[in-house]
């Protein structure tokens, strides 16, 4: 893999000649300030949606590798996720409901939650802390300080108001075409060639509003061992990976730039969740009309599988230190959905464009993370693969107690790769991805820290926890509630 990457980069002499030792991009404050100004151009939003697919403009072929960068551990075995308990969204909200009814002891919890918590005491303490301490404080602070976030809340609610629902039938039924209004069932059409079909599917996905599209064969290690609640699988039986889940098509797009930059309070994941959800449902409908099985796995929580490694397998990016996939075009500001299908397709190859190396020294996300959920250390073996590991309980307890409309995303906002799609970002990315000198990444990290400094991590907390309810940047003018609403009236 290293050889392949070495072939991809320019040689040292050519690189220095081409870039003037990277001076064009890291030449100091003048260039950076110019870049900041360029970043204000509304036409340089990250991943401006394009129905022509022109926002997917990174030359992936030059960085293609045969195997994804995460490494399969030689000793331990892959361990698929029990989504009933191991996915925080799944167990936690059940816990909240149960404890709201007055039950606060472990012995009163139903299975499998009780057994899970007995063997995962750190998670139990963290979830208990949220339910009994943080949640009541959040309610109190929201009453006192929440007016400022009225428009942010309205924006978030509006973005989640279009929300296609999963078919609750089992996948053997829900994923397949149904009889049409004439009582006819479309048999699978004979497609000419998988390569042509992939080209068609990518074009259609872009046309539907997907900024990035990638295709991979589905690795069954990424399918949950036990299902999420609404998936159509029997709740307490292990998932047998359906035979028709042969390929995974990854689609997705970014969150809108201005609210995103004012995370955690003014951004909302529902913005991009809703749009990628709708487009995955549309793409599945398109494939079913060709007579093939298709199932959308979509945000917020309607997944039967773990999405980030599938995004990596499909050649769209690499995992960053914050455990989110970093894509060349959108950085970490990419909200994916997956469509599994038996439509024969030609898979893409994974890519390596320099993120693994960059993350070793950057650590900006870890320094900006209010909860300490992101490790500053090395990768660890988790579930049979070596990768960066996020402390999900810490992350959840912070974003779940944030006054904004659900979430944090500061690690995404502060990541140097998550920049607007302007000339400066593209130049920096080109230099970083091709640099054999090792000079560019530290310089870019320095610039990022120097010119994109955020508040201290402690200031992001709600006032009852000693914080100032800070945001990374000022909110966009159209989300400043005090400028539009008379709260004293
Ligand atoms: S979302 Fe916020 S709390 Fe969670 S890892 Fe990212 S920065 Fe940390
Ligand atoms: S902020 Fe830095 S360390 Fe974190 S994911 Fe982005 S590049 Fe990697």
XYZ file of C-alpha atoms and ligand atoms in Angstrom:
505
model
C 0.000 0.000 0.000
C 2.869 2.311 0.877
C 4.412 1.597 -2.538
C 1.189 2.451 -4.242
C 0.968 5.747 -2.402
C 4.616 6.498 -3.128
C 3.900 6.084 -6.821
C 1.031 8.488 -6.546
C 2.898 11.416 -5.101
C 5.156 13.759 -7.005
C 8.857 13.210 -6.419
C 10.504 15.583 -3.995
C 12.307 17.705 -6.584
C 9.281 18.098 -8.799
C 7.164 18.927 -5.794
C 9.474 21.661 -4.568
C 9.773 23.077 -8.057
C 6.037 23.051 -8.559
C 5.135 24.543 -5.241
C 8.072 26.722 -4.288
C 8.427 24.612 -1.144
C 4.757 24.986 -0.518
C 5.238 28.700 -0.100
C 2.226 29.490 -2.222
C -0.073 28.007 0.339
C 1.753 28.375 3.595
C 3.427 31.664 2.844
C 2.151 33.389 5.922
C -0.541 35.576 7.233
C -1.234 37.483 4.029
C -2.261 34.403 2.129
C -4.215 33.055 5.052
C -6.183 36.211 5.561
C -6.870 36.277 1.843
C -8.139 32.739 2.263
C -10.379 33.732 5.116
C -11.871 36.415 2.908
C -12.282 33.900 0.089
C -14.080 31.644 2.550
C -16.791 34.251 2.957
C -17.841 33.881 -0.648
C -21.278 32.210 -0.496
C -20.573 30.574 -3.833
C -17.743 28.559 -2.337
C -19.858 26.499 0.048
C -18.418 23.081 0.685
C -19.939 20.595 -1.666
C -22.291 22.937 -3.401
C -24.827 20.397 -4.609
C -24.616 19.803 -8.288
C -26.952 17.618 -10.257
C -24.083 17.136 -12.698
C -21.807 15.635 -10.041
C -19.176 18.297 -10.589
C -18.595 18.735 -6.849
C -17.085 15.221 -6.766
C -13.974 16.595 -8.372
C -11.032 14.915 -6.618
C -8.976 12.617 -8.835
C -9.494 9.415 -6.848
C -7.806 7.141 -9.347
C -4.381 8.537 -8.451
C -4.920 7.637 -4.790
C -6.674 4.300 -5.178
C -5.401 1.384 -3.067
C -6.319 -2.284 -3.066
C -7.202 -2.512 0.640
C -8.752 0.092 2.938
C -6.381 1.775 5.390
C -7.945 0.262 8.518
C -6.110 -2.945 9.331
C -7.720 -6.265 10.187
C -6.217 -7.505 13.449
C -4.458 -10.855 13.169
C -5.421 -12.016 16.654
C -8.966 -10.912 17.438
C -12.071 -11.654 15.425
C -14.505 -9.114 13.980
C -17.324 -8.544 16.415
C -20.519 -7.222 14.882
C -22.542 -4.646 16.815
C -25.597 -5.462 18.894
C -27.595 -2.378 17.951
C -30.113 -2.934 20.747
C -27.540 -2.001 23.377
C -24.244 -0.994 21.820
C -25.636 1.874 19.761
C -26.082 4.704 22.209
C -29.206 6.049 20.463
C -30.877 2.700 20.787
C -30.257 1.906 24.468
C -30.186 5.393 25.805
C -33.614 6.610 24.835
C -35.149 3.419 26.157
C -33.367 4.133 29.412
C -34.638 7.687 29.482
C -38.232 6.500 29.035
C -37.899 3.852 31.735
C -36.304 6.178 34.246
C -38.833 8.907 33.562
C -41.410 6.469 34.933
C -39.501 6.467 38.225
C -37.469 3.269 37.925
C -33.853 3.956 38.753
C -32.329 0.581 39.527
C -30.429 -1.725 37.252
C -32.448 -4.731 38.368
C -35.629 -3.192 36.979
C -34.309 -2.805 33.462
C -35.436 -5.242 30.765
C -33.071 -7.547 28.905
C -30.779 -7.192 27.055
C -30.159 -3.746 28.589
C -29.680 -5.130 32.089
C -26.994 -7.608 31.054
C -25.298 -5.007 28.881
C -25.059 -2.485 31.690
C -23.843 -5.110 34.169
C -20.831 -5.764 31.950
C -20.367 -2.155 30.754
C -20.258 -0.216 33.985
C -18.594 2.878 32.469
C -21.437 3.230 29.987
C -23.958 2.641 32.775
C -22.480 5.382 34.932
C -22.294 7.777 31.978
C -25.900 7.123 30.910
C -27.122 7.352 34.500
C -25.253 10.630 34.942
C -26.981 12.028 31.886
C -30.455 10.929 32.876
C -30.286 11.966 36.524
C -27.990 15.033 36.391
C -27.402 16.488 32.934
C -30.886 16.188 31.492
C -32.610 18.084 34.337
C -29.933 20.803 34.141
C -30.432 21.040 30.408
C -34.173 21.563 30.858
C -33.477 24.297 33.401
C -30.858 26.106 31.290
C -32.961 25.823 28.212
C -35.789 27.675 29.917
C -33.409 30.385 30.994
C -31.122 30.798 27.964
C -32.947 29.054 25.140
C -34.574 32.107 23.502
C -31.408 32.897 21.562
C -31.662 29.543 19.868
C -35.306 29.840 18.803
C -34.520 30.270 15.106
C -31.832 27.576 15.216
C -34.440 25.214 16.706
C -37.006 26.208 14.097
C -34.429 25.646 11.339
C -33.595 22.207 12.721
C -37.246 21.201 13.085
C -37.999 22.393 9.574
C -35.119 20.393 8.128
C -36.329 17.217 9.837
C -39.964 17.727 8.853
C -39.587 15.842 5.562
C -38.696 12.396 6.767
C -39.605 9.340 4.688
C -40.302 6.290 6.861
C -38.925 2.782 6.644
C -41.130 -0.042 5.513
C -41.531 -2.172 8.657
C -41.726 -5.452 6.715
C -38.754 -7.843 6.900
C -36.037 -7.169 4.290
C -37.116 -10.204 2.230
C -40.330 -8.274 1.580
C -39.531 -4.594 2.125
C -36.428 -4.501 -0.076
C -38.029 -6.008 -3.169
C -40.212 -4.406 -5.840
C -43.925 -4.558 -5.212
C -46.730 -5.001 -7.718
C -47.606 -1.732 -9.415
C -51.027 -0.143 -9.784
C -51.757 -2.509 -12.695
C -51.050 -5.544 -10.551
C -47.755 -6.252 -12.343
C -44.401 -7.067 -10.807
C -41.245 -5.853 -12.545
C -38.814 -8.738 -13.111
C -35.110 -7.760 -12.911
C -34.162 -6.099 -16.189
C -31.120 -7.437 -18.010
C -28.473 -4.781 -17.544
C -25.721 -4.586 -20.164
C -22.640 -4.351 -17.931
C -21.917 -3.569 -14.247
C -19.573 -0.730 -15.225
C -22.291 0.939 -17.251
C -24.813 0.350 -14.467
C -22.486 1.949 -11.910
C -22.098 4.972 -14.151
C -25.881 5.221 -14.455
C -26.480 4.870 -10.708
C -23.868 7.513 -9.898
C -25.365 9.932 -12.397
C -28.866 9.350 -11.044
C -27.686 9.819 -7.442
C -25.965 13.094 -8.331
C -29.067 14.141 -10.211
C -31.063 13.514 -7.036
C -28.751 15.869 -5.114
C -25.974 13.637 -3.832
C -22.667 15.494 -3.652
C -20.572 12.311 -3.438
C -21.337 8.767 -4.583
C -19.266 5.590 -4.189
C -19.913 1.873 -4.586
C -18.491 -1.167 -2.800
C -19.242 -4.832 -2.249
C -20.813 -5.083 1.202
C -18.487 -6.524 3.851
C -20.815 -8.508 6.193
C -18.641 -7.517 9.184
C -20.340 -4.117 9.002
C -23.890 -5.443 9.386
C -25.314 -5.245 12.924
C -25.435 -8.506 14.867
C -28.797 -7.568 16.370
C -31.054 -4.995 14.741
C -32.184 -1.490 15.551
C -35.776 -1.206 16.672
C -37.628 -0.283 13.502
C -35.749 -2.341 10.942
C -38.201 -5.161 10.195
C -35.864 -7.823 11.589
C -37.118 -9.811 14.624
C -35.846 -7.778 17.598
C -34.221 -10.508 19.635
C -32.807 -12.716 16.897
C -29.354 -12.292 15.368
C -29.353 -10.801 11.886
C -28.466 -13.180 9.117
C -27.103 -10.917 6.437
C -29.665 -11.060 3.610
C -28.222 -12.635 0.458
C -29.487 -9.727 -1.624
C -27.326 -7.208 0.261
C -24.480 -7.677 -2.178
C -23.453 -4.121 -2.947
C -23.547 -0.897 -0.970
C -24.040 2.433 -2.706
C -22.945 5.358 -0.545
C -24.556 8.724 -1.167
C -24.433 11.905 0.868
C -23.973 15.625 1.144
C -22.771 18.301 3.566
C -24.487 20.369 6.217
C -25.081 23.996 5.210
C -21.923 25.960 5.791
C -22.897 28.978 7.929
C -24.883 27.198 10.675
C -22.292 24.429 10.556
C -19.514 26.903 11.299
C -21.501 28.122 14.333
C -21.634 24.644 15.885
C -22.537 23.374 18.368
C -25.472 25.717 19.005
C -26.640 26.846 15.584
C -25.811 23.871 13.386
C -28.095 20.895 13.015
C -27.344 17.426 11.747
C -30.970 17.158 10.610
C -30.178 19.582 7.831
C -28.072 17.058 5.891
C -29.668 13.989 7.514
C -33.005 14.814 5.989
C -31.621 15.540 2.533
C -29.435 12.412 2.365
C -32.325 10.355 3.769
C -34.668 11.541 1.038
C -32.152 10.911 -1.692
C -31.364 7.353 -0.468
C -35.086 6.531 -0.498
C -35.343 7.930 -4.017
C -32.341 5.957 -5.216
C -33.762 2.745 -3.714
C -37.053 3.419 -5.498
C -35.200 3.894 -8.790
C -33.392 0.550 -8.398
C -36.594 -1.287 -7.467
C -38.192 0.017 -10.633
C -35.441 -1.848 -12.524
C -36.637 -5.005 -10.782
C -33.854 -5.320 -8.184
C -33.835 -5.288 -4.391
C -32.803 -2.061 -2.672
C -32.867 -0.915 0.934
C -32.047 2.574 2.220
C -30.001 2.747 5.449
C -30.436 6.320 6.509
C -29.761 8.915 9.183
C -30.880 9.700 11.966
C -30.815 6.098 13.226
C -32.458 3.881 10.632
C -29.449 1.717 9.870
C -28.838 -2.017 9.888
C -25.134 -1.481 9.448
C -22.135 0.601 10.482
C -21.713 3.301 7.880
C -18.165 4.791 8.196
C -16.203 1.698 7.071
C -18.578 1.301 4.136
C -17.885 4.909 3.122
C -14.180 4.069 3.251
C -14.631 0.813 1.287
C -16.536 2.762 -1.369
C -13.522 5.009 -1.961
C -14.992 8.229 -0.660
C -12.497 8.988 2.094
C -10.420 7.915 5.089
C -11.244 7.686 8.773
C -9.957 10.658 10.765
C -8.849 10.797 14.385
C -12.378 11.875 15.361
C -13.533 8.531 13.858
C -15.572 10.269 11.150
C -14.712 9.757 7.499
C -12.785 12.625 5.930
C -13.500 13.093 2.228
C -11.298 15.134 -0.127
C -14.107 17.374 -1.317
C -16.093 17.983 1.888
C -13.654 17.050 4.621
C -15.610 15.611 7.530
C -18.714 17.609 6.633
C -20.255 14.677 4.805
C -23.512 13.042 5.925
C -23.846 9.676 4.232
C -26.632 7.198 3.621
C -26.261 3.709 2.150
C -28.407 1.735 -0.268
C -27.832 -2.029 -0.236
C -28.815 -3.854 -3.397
C -28.414 -6.927 -5.595
C -28.195 -4.810 -8.740
C -24.874 -5.944 -10.287
C -22.411 -3.056 -10.003
C -18.698 -2.352 -10.513
C -17.203 -1.418 -7.108
C -14.861 1.528 -6.548
C -11.505 1.176 -4.834
C -10.673 2.686 -1.439
C -8.365 5.703 -1.453
C -5.508 7.049 0.632
C -4.896 10.734 0.112
C -2.905 11.577 3.234
C -5.383 11.745 6.121
C -3.716 8.975 8.157
C -0.473 10.864 8.149
C -2.079 14.256 8.765
C -4.072 13.022 11.762
C -0.960 11.668 13.483
C 0.268 15.168 14.259
C -2.794 17.417 13.774
C -5.039 16.506 16.757
C -7.062 19.730 16.347
C -10.342 17.862 16.749
C -9.135 16.309 20.019
C -8.012 19.699 21.322
C -11.350 21.305 20.414
C -13.550 18.480 21.679
C -15.264 19.737 24.853
C -15.872 16.267 26.259
C -12.442 14.681 25.777
C -14.001 11.929 23.680
C -11.324 12.025 20.971
C -8.051 10.302 21.738
C -4.738 12.068 21.253
C -3.088 8.636 21.252
C -2.629 5.977 18.626
C -5.155 3.737 16.970
C -6.401 0.737 18.923
C -7.817 -2.646 17.973
C -11.579 -2.536 18.245
C -13.950 -5.229 17.021
C -11.145 -6.890 15.082
C -9.848 -3.799 13.281
C -7.136 -1.259 14.128
C -8.546 2.257 14.056
C -9.126 5.428 16.024
C -11.642 4.884 18.772
C -14.091 7.524 19.996
C -15.420 7.500 23.572
C -19.051 7.604 22.558
C -20.448 8.010 26.067
C -18.387 11.148 26.661
C -19.373 12.524 23.268
C -23.038 11.761 23.788
C -23.156 13.276 27.257
C -21.767 16.527 25.911
C -23.880 16.905 22.817
C -26.964 15.627 24.620
C -26.588 18.433 27.157
C -25.951 21.187 24.669
C -28.521 23.960 24.428
C -28.574 24.015 20.610
C -30.856 21.843 18.498
C -29.308 18.455 19.259
C -25.666 17.867 18.698
C -22.164 19.191 18.769
C -20.106 18.467 15.612
C -17.215 20.691 16.745
C -14.752 18.013 15.670
C -16.198 18.233 12.174
C -16.199 22.033 12.141
C -12.652 22.425 13.396
C -11.084 19.753 11.154
C -8.784 21.457 8.615
C -10.219 19.301 5.841
C -13.738 20.695 6.410
C -13.232 23.931 4.552
C -15.137 25.769 1.889
C -14.527 24.645 -1.646
C -12.380 27.587 -2.697
C -9.027 27.871 -4.440
C -7.100 27.950 -1.161
C -8.614 24.732 0.148
C -8.106 22.959 -3.146
C -4.474 24.105 -3.359
C -3.771 23.049 0.238
C -5.382 19.668 -0.384
C -3.376 19.101 -3.556
C -0.126 19.949 -1.810
C -0.888 17.863 1.261
C -1.971 14.830 -0.744
C 1.110 14.917 -2.972
C 3.788 16.027 -0.541
C 6.821 13.725 -0.311
C 8.758 16.266 1.780
C 6.685 16.103 4.960
C 6.773 19.921 5.100
C 3.223 20.746 4.159
C 1.113 19.031 6.826
C 2.775 20.683 9.866
C 2.579 24.059 8.115
C -1.107 23.635 7.351
C -1.799 22.515 10.906
C 0.020 25.588 12.214
C -2.042 27.854 9.968
C -5.257 26.211 11.037
C -4.437 26.630 14.717
C -3.254 30.200 14.201
C -6.142 31.522 12.121
C -9.042 29.266 13.026
C -8.777 29.307 16.781
C -11.974 28.516 18.666
C -13.107 29.131 22.242
C -11.577 27.055 25.021
C -13.254 23.663 25.306
C -14.770 24.449 28.735
C -16.668 27.464 27.346
C -18.887 25.270 25.190
C -20.673 23.836 28.228
C -24.051 25.060 29.395
C -23.988 27.731 32.139
C -25.106 25.319 34.865
C -21.902 23.372 34.231
C -19.726 26.485 34.379
C -19.604 27.099 30.628
C -20.735 29.985 28.445
C -22.774 28.096 25.881
C -20.181 29.167 23.299
C -20.165 28.445 19.580
C -17.120 27.980 17.355
C -18.056 31.045 15.294
C -20.791 33.700 15.368
C -24.162 32.505 14.044
C -25.268 33.545 10.567
C -27.452 36.687 10.645
C -30.605 34.767 9.787
C -30.361 32.620 12.936
C -29.883 35.492 15.406
C -33.279 35.264 17.106
C -32.960 38.547 19.062
C -32.788 40.476 15.785
C -36.184 39.198 14.658
C -38.222 38.301 17.720
C -39.283 40.584 20.559
C -38.884 38.244 23.525
C -39.987 40.895 25.986
C -43.251 41.590 24.155
S -19.270 15.756 18.477
Fe -18.392 17.190 19.982
S -18.235 16.028 21.893
Fe -18.497 14.546 20.220
S -16.416 13.975 19.619
Fe -17.047 15.666 18.279
S -16.262 17.502 19.331
Fe -16.266 15.849 20.838
S -8.922 17.670 13.015
Fe -6.901 16.930 12.414
S -6.609 15.063 13.630
Fe -8.782 15.531 13.640
S -9.647 14.366 11.947
Fe -9.221 16.401 11.170
S -7.150 16.226 10.292
Fe -7.442 14.458 11.628
